[in-house]
Coordinates of C-alpha atoms and ligand atoms in Angstrom, one line a residue:
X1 CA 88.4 76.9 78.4
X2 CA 91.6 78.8 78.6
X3 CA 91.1 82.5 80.3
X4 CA 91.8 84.7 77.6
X5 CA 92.8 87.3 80.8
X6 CA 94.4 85.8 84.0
X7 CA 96.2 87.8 86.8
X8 CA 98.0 86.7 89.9
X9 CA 98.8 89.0 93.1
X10 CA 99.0 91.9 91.8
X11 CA 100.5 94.6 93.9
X12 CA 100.9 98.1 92.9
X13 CA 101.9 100.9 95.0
X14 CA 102.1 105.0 94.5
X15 CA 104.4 106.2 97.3
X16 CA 102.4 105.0 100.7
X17 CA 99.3 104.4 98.5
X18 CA 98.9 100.4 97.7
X19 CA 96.6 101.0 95.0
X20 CA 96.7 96.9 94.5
X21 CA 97.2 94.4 97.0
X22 CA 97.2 91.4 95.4
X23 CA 94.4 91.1 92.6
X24 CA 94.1 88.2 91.3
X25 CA 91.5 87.2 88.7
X26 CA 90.6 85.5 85.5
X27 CA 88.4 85.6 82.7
X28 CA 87.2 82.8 80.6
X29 CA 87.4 83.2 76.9
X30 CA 84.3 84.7 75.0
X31 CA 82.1 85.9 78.6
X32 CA 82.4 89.3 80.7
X33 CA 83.9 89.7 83.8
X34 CA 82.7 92.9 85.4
X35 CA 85.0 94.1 88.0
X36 CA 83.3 96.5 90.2
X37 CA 84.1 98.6 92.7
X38 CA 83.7 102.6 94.0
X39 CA 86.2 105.3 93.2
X40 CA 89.8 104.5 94.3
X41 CA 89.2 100.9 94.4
X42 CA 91.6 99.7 92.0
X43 CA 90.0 98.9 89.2
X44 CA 91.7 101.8 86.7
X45 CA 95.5 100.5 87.8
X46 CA 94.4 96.6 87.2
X47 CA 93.2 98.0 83.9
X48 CA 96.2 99.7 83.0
X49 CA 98.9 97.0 84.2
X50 CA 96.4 94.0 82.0
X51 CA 97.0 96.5 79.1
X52 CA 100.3 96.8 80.1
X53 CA 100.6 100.6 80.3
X54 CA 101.7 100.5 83.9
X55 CA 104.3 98.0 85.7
X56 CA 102.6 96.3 88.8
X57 CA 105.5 95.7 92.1
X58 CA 104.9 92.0 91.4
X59 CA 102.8 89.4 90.3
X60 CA 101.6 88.4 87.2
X61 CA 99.8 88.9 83.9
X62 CA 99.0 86.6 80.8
X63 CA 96.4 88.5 78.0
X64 CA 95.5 86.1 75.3
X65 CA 98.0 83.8 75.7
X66 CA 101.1 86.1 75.9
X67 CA 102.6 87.4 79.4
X68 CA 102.1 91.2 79.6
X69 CA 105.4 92.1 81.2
X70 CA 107.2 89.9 79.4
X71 CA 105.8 90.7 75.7
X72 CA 103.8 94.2 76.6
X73 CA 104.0 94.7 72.5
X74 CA 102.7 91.3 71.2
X75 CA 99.7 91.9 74.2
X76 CA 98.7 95.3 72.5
X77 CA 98.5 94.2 69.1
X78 CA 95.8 91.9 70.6
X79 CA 93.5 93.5 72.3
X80 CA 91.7 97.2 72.6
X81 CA 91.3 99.5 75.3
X82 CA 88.7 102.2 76.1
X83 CA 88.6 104.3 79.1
X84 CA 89.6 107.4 80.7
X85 CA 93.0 108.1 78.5
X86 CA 91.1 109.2 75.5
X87 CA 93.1 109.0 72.2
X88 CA 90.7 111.2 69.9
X89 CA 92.4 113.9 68.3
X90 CA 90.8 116.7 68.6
X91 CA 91.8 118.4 65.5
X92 CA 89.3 115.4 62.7
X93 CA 86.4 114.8 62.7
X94 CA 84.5 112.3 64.3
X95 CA 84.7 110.2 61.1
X96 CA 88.4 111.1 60.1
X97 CA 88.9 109.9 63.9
X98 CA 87.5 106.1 63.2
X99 CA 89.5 105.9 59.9
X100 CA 92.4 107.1 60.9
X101 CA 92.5 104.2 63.5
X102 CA 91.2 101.7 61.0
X103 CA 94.5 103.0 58.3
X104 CA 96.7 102.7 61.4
X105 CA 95.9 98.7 61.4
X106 CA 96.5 98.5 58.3
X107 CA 93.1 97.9 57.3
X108 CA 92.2 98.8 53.4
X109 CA 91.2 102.5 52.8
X110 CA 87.9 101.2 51.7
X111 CA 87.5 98.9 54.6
X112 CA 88.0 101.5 57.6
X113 CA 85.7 103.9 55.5
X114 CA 82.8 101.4 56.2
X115 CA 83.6 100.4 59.4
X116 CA 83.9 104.1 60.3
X117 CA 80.2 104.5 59.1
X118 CA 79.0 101.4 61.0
X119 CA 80.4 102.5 63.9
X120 CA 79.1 106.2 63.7
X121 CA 75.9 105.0 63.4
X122 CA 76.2 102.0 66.4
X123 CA 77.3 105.1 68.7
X124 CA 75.0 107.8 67.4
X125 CA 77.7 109.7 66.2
X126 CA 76.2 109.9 62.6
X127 CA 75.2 113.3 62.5
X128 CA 78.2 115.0 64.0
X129 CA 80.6 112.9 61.8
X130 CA 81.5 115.4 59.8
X131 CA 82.4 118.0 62.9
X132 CA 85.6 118.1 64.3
X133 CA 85.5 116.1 67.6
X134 CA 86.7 119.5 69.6
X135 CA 82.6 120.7 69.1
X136 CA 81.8 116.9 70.8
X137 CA 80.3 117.1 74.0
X138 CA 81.8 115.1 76.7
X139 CA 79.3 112.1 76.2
X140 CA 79.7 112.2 72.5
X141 CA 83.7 112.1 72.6
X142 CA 83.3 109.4 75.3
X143 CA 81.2 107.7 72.6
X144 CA 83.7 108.2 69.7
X145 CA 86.6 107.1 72.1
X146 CA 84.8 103.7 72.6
X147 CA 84.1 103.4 68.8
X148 CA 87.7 104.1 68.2
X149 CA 88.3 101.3 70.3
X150 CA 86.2 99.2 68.3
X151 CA 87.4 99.5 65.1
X152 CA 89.8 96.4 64.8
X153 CA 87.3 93.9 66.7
X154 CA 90.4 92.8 69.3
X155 CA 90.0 89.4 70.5
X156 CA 90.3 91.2 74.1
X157 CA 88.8 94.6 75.4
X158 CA 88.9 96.2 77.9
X159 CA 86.5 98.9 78.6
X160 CA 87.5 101.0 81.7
X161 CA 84.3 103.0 83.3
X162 CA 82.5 103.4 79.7
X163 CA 79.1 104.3 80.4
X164 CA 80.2 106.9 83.5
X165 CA 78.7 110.3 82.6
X166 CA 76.6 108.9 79.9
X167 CA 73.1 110.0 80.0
X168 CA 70.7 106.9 80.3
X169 CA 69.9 106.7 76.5
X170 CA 73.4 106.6 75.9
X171 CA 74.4 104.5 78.6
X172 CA 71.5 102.1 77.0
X173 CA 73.0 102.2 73.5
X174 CA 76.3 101.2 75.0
X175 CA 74.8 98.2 76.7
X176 CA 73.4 96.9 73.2
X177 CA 76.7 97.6 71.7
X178 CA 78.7 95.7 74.2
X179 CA 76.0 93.0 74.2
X180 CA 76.3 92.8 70.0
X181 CA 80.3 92.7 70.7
X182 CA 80.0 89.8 73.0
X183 CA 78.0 87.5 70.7
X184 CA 80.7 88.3 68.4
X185 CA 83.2 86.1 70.5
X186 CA 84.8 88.7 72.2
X187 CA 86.4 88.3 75.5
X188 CA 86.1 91.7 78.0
X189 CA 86.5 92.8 81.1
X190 CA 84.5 95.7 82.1
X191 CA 85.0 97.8 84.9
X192 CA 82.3 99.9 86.7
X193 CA 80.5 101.6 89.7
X194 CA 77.0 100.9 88.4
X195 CA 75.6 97.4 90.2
X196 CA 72.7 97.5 87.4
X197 CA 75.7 97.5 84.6
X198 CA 77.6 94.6 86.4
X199 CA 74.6 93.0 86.6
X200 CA 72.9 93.4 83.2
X201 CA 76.6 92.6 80.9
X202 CA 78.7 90.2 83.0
X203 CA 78.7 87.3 83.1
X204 CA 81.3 86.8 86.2
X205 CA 81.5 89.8 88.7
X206 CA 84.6 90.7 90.6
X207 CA 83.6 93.2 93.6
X208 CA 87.2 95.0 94.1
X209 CA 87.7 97.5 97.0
X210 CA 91.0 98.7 98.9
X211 CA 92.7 96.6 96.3
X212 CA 91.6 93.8 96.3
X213 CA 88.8 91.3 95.5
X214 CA 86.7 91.0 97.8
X215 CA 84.0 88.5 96.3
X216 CA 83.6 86.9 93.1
X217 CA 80.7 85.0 91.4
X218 CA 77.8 85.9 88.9
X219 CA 75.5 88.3 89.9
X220 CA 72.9 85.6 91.5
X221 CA 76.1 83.7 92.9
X222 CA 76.3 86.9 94.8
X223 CA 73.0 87.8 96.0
X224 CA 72.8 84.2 97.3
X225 CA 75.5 84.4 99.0
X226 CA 74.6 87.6 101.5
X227 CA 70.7 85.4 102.1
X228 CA 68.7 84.8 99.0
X229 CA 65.6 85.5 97.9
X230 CA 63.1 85.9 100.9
X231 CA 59.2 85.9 101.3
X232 CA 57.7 88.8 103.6
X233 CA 53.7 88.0 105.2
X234 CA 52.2 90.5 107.4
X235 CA 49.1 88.7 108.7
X236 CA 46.3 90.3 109.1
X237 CA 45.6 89.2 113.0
X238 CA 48.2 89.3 115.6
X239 CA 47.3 86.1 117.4
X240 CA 47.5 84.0 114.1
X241 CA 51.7 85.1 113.9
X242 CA 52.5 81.7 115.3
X243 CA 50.2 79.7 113.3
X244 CA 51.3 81.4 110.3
X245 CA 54.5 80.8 110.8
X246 CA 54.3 77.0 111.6
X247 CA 52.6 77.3 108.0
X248 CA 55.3 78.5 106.3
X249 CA 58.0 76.7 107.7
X250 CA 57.5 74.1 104.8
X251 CA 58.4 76.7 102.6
X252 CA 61.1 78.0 104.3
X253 CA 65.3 77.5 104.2
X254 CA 66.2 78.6 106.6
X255 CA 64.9 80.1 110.2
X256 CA 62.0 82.3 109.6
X257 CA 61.9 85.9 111.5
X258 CA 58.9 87.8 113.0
X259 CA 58.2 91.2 113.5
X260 CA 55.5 91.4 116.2
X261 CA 54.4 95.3 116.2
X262 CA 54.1 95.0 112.3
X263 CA 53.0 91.6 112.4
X264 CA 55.6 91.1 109.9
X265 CA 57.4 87.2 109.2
X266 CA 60.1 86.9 106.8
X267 CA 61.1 83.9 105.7
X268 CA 64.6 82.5 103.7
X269 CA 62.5 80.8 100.6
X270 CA 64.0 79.8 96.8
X271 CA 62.1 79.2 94.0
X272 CA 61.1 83.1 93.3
X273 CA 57.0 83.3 92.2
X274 CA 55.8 80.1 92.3
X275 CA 56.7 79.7 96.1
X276 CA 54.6 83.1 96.6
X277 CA 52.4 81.2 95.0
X278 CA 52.0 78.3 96.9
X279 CA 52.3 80.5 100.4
X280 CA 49.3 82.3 100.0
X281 CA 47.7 79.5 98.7
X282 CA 48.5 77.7 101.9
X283 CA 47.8 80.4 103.8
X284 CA 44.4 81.0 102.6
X285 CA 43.6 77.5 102.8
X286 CA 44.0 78.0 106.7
X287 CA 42.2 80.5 106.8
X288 CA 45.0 82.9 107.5
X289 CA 44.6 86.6 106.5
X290 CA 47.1 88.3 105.1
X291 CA 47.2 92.3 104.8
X292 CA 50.5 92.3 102.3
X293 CA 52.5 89.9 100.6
X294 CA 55.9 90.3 98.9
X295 CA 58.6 88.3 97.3
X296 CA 62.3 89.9 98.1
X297 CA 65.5 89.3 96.1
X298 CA 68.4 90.8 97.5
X299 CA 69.7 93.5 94.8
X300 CA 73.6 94.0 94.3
X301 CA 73.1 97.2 96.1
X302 CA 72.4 95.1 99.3
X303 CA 75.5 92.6 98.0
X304 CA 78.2 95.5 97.7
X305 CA 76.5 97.0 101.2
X306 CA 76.8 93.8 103.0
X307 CA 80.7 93.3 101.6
X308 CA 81.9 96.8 102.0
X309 CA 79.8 98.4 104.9
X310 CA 79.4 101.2 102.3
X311 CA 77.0 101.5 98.9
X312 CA 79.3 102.4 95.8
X313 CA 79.5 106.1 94.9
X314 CA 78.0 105.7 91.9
X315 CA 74.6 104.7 93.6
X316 CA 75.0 107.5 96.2
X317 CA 73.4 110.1 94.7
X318 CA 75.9 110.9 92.3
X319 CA 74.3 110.7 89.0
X320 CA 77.0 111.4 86.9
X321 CA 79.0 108.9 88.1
X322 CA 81.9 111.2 87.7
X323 CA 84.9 110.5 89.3
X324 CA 86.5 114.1 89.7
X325 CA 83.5 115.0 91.1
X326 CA 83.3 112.6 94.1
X327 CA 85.3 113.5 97.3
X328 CA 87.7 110.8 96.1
X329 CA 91.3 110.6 98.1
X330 CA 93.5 110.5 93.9
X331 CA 96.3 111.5 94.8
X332 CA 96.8 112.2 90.9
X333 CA 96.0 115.1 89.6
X334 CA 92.9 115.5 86.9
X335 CA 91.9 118.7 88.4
X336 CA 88.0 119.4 89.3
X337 CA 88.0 121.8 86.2
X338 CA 87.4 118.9 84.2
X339 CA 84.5 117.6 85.5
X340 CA 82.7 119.3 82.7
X341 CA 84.2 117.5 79.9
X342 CA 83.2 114.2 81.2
X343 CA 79.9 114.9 82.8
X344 CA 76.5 114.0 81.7
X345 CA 75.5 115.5 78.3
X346 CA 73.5 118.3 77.7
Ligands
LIG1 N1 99.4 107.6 89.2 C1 99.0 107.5 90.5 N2 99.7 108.2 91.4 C2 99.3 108.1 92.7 N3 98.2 107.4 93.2 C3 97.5 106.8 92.3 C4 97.8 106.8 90.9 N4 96.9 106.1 90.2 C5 96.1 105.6 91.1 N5 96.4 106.0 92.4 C6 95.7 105.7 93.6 O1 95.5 104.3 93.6 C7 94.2 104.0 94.2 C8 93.4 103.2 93.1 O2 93.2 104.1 92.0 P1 92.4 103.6 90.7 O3 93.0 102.3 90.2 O4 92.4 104.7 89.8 O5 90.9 103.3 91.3 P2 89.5 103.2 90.5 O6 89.8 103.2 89.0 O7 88.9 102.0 91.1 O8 88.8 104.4 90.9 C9 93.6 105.3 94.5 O9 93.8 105.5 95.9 C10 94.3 106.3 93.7 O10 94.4 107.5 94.4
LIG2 MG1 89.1 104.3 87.5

């Protein structure tokens, strides 16, 4: 199938900062691509050149069919963008905000009233409708930015960051959302810090850092890829290590390893339970003790670790996820006083 989002070499630069160095990347119509990556890696500038609110140096763009520098008018009539330039005026309410957008299309006075309520009550917003969105907490206007760009149902979205700072109901909420959205036929790419988000929506992951993409594949593409899924025996008694291990070389694909002091043997398996199974089995039939047993799959914590040498902020004990509040290098200035609007909710 035709991507519905493709992008060749695309370099951008801010003075000596080369925010992109040639990202390339494509996404197939109707599935997810999750581009992830820490703070600074890129992933906000792809966004905004896709969605063609930035020029890139060079390269190239197409977004449903239409090139992005070429027809950056024709692109934004097609698709829908959410992220961290907020267009909620602050001034309506939380309902007024949705129908307003829905009037702006061009969409029947009676049709964006309904779709206003849907979405209100999708994002939780239902109670607070009536409010004006300057008494919204900075998950709830985060909330009312994404139904705002949800309104239209765009063929293509583009959600930039949108569960960062949400509390974990929220952020839970969202993911059903995005899921429904999906069925629906749309076509997004998604950008966040969170591995578990990457691996929960998208269907194709893009791990971006320094500018560029670093690995691509689905999220089981990419934990193969850094060693798989492995078994780990510690035996009982020392001196049965190398029996053991000639035991589970059957199982194993690839060279199995052995801890001595812990009496520990790892070994490369696939096939997830039912070879766990079938080791202790076979061990037991041998009469080989074992004192613990586990089955380990590598997490995309250990994938991003393994590609970057570093775990993404996100991960690192930052719970909000919020970007003014990580030591980041922006040279752009969203000054640290902001971090309250955008944190987690109360
Ligand atoms: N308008 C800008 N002016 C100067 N530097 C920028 C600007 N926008 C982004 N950058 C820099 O480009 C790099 C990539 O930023 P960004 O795309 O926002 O990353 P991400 O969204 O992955 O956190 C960072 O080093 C950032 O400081
Ligand atoms: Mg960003």
């Amino acid at each position: 199938m035709a991507p519905a989002i493709q992008a060749e070499n695309l370099v951008k630069t801010f003075g000596d900062v080369r925010a992109l160095d040639g990202v390339s990347l494509d996404v197939p119509e109707g599935t997810v691509l999750g581009l992830l990556g820490p703070n600074g890696a890129g992933k906000t500038t792809t966004v905004r050149i896709l969605t063609t609110l930035l020029r890139p140096d060079s390269g190239r763009a197409v977004v449903a069919g239409v090139d992005v520098l070429k027809h950056p008018n024709r692109v934004r009539s097609l698709i829908g963008l959410s992220g961290q330039y907020a267009a909620v005026d602050e001034y309506l309410t939380g309902r007024e905000n949705l129908q307003m957008v829905g009037e702006l299309y061009q969409m029947s006075v009676r049709d964006a009233k309904a779709r206003a309520r849907e979405l209100l009550e999708w994002f939780n917003l239902s109670e607070a409708a009536d409010r004006t969105a300057k008494t919204y907490s900075g998950g709830m206007r985060r909330r009312l930015d994404l139904a705002a760009a949800l309104v239209v149902r765009p063929p293509v979205m583009f959600l930039d960051e949108p569960t960062t700072g949400l509390d974990p109901r929220n952020r839970l909420g969202l993911w059903e959302v995005i899921e429904t959205l999906v069925e629906q036929g749309t076509t997004l790419l998604l950008t966040t810090q969170y591995l578990e988000e990457a691996d929960r929506l998208a269907n194709d992951i893009a791990v971006v850092d320094h500018g560029r993409v670093i690995a691509r594949g689905t999220a089981d593409q990419l934990k193969a890829q850094i060693g798989g899924e492995r078994v780990e025996v510690v035996v009982h008694d020392r001196e049965l290590i190398a029996t053991a291990v000639e035991a589970l070389k059957v199982y194993a694909v690839g060279d199995p390893s052995v801890e001595k002091n812990t009496r520990k043997i790892t070994v490369p398996v696939t096939g997830g339970a039912k070879v766990l199974a079938d080791v202790i089995r076979e061990l037991d039939g041998r009469g080989i003790e074992i004192d613990d047993i586990g089955l380990r799959r590598p997490t995309l914590d250990d994938v991003f670790l393994s590609l970057t040498g570093h775990v993404t902020a996100a991960e690192n004990g930052d719970e909000n996820g919020d970007e003014n509040s990580q030591g980041n290098d922006k040279g752009h200035g969203k000054g640290h006083g902001k971090a309250a609007d955008t944190g987690t909710e109360a």
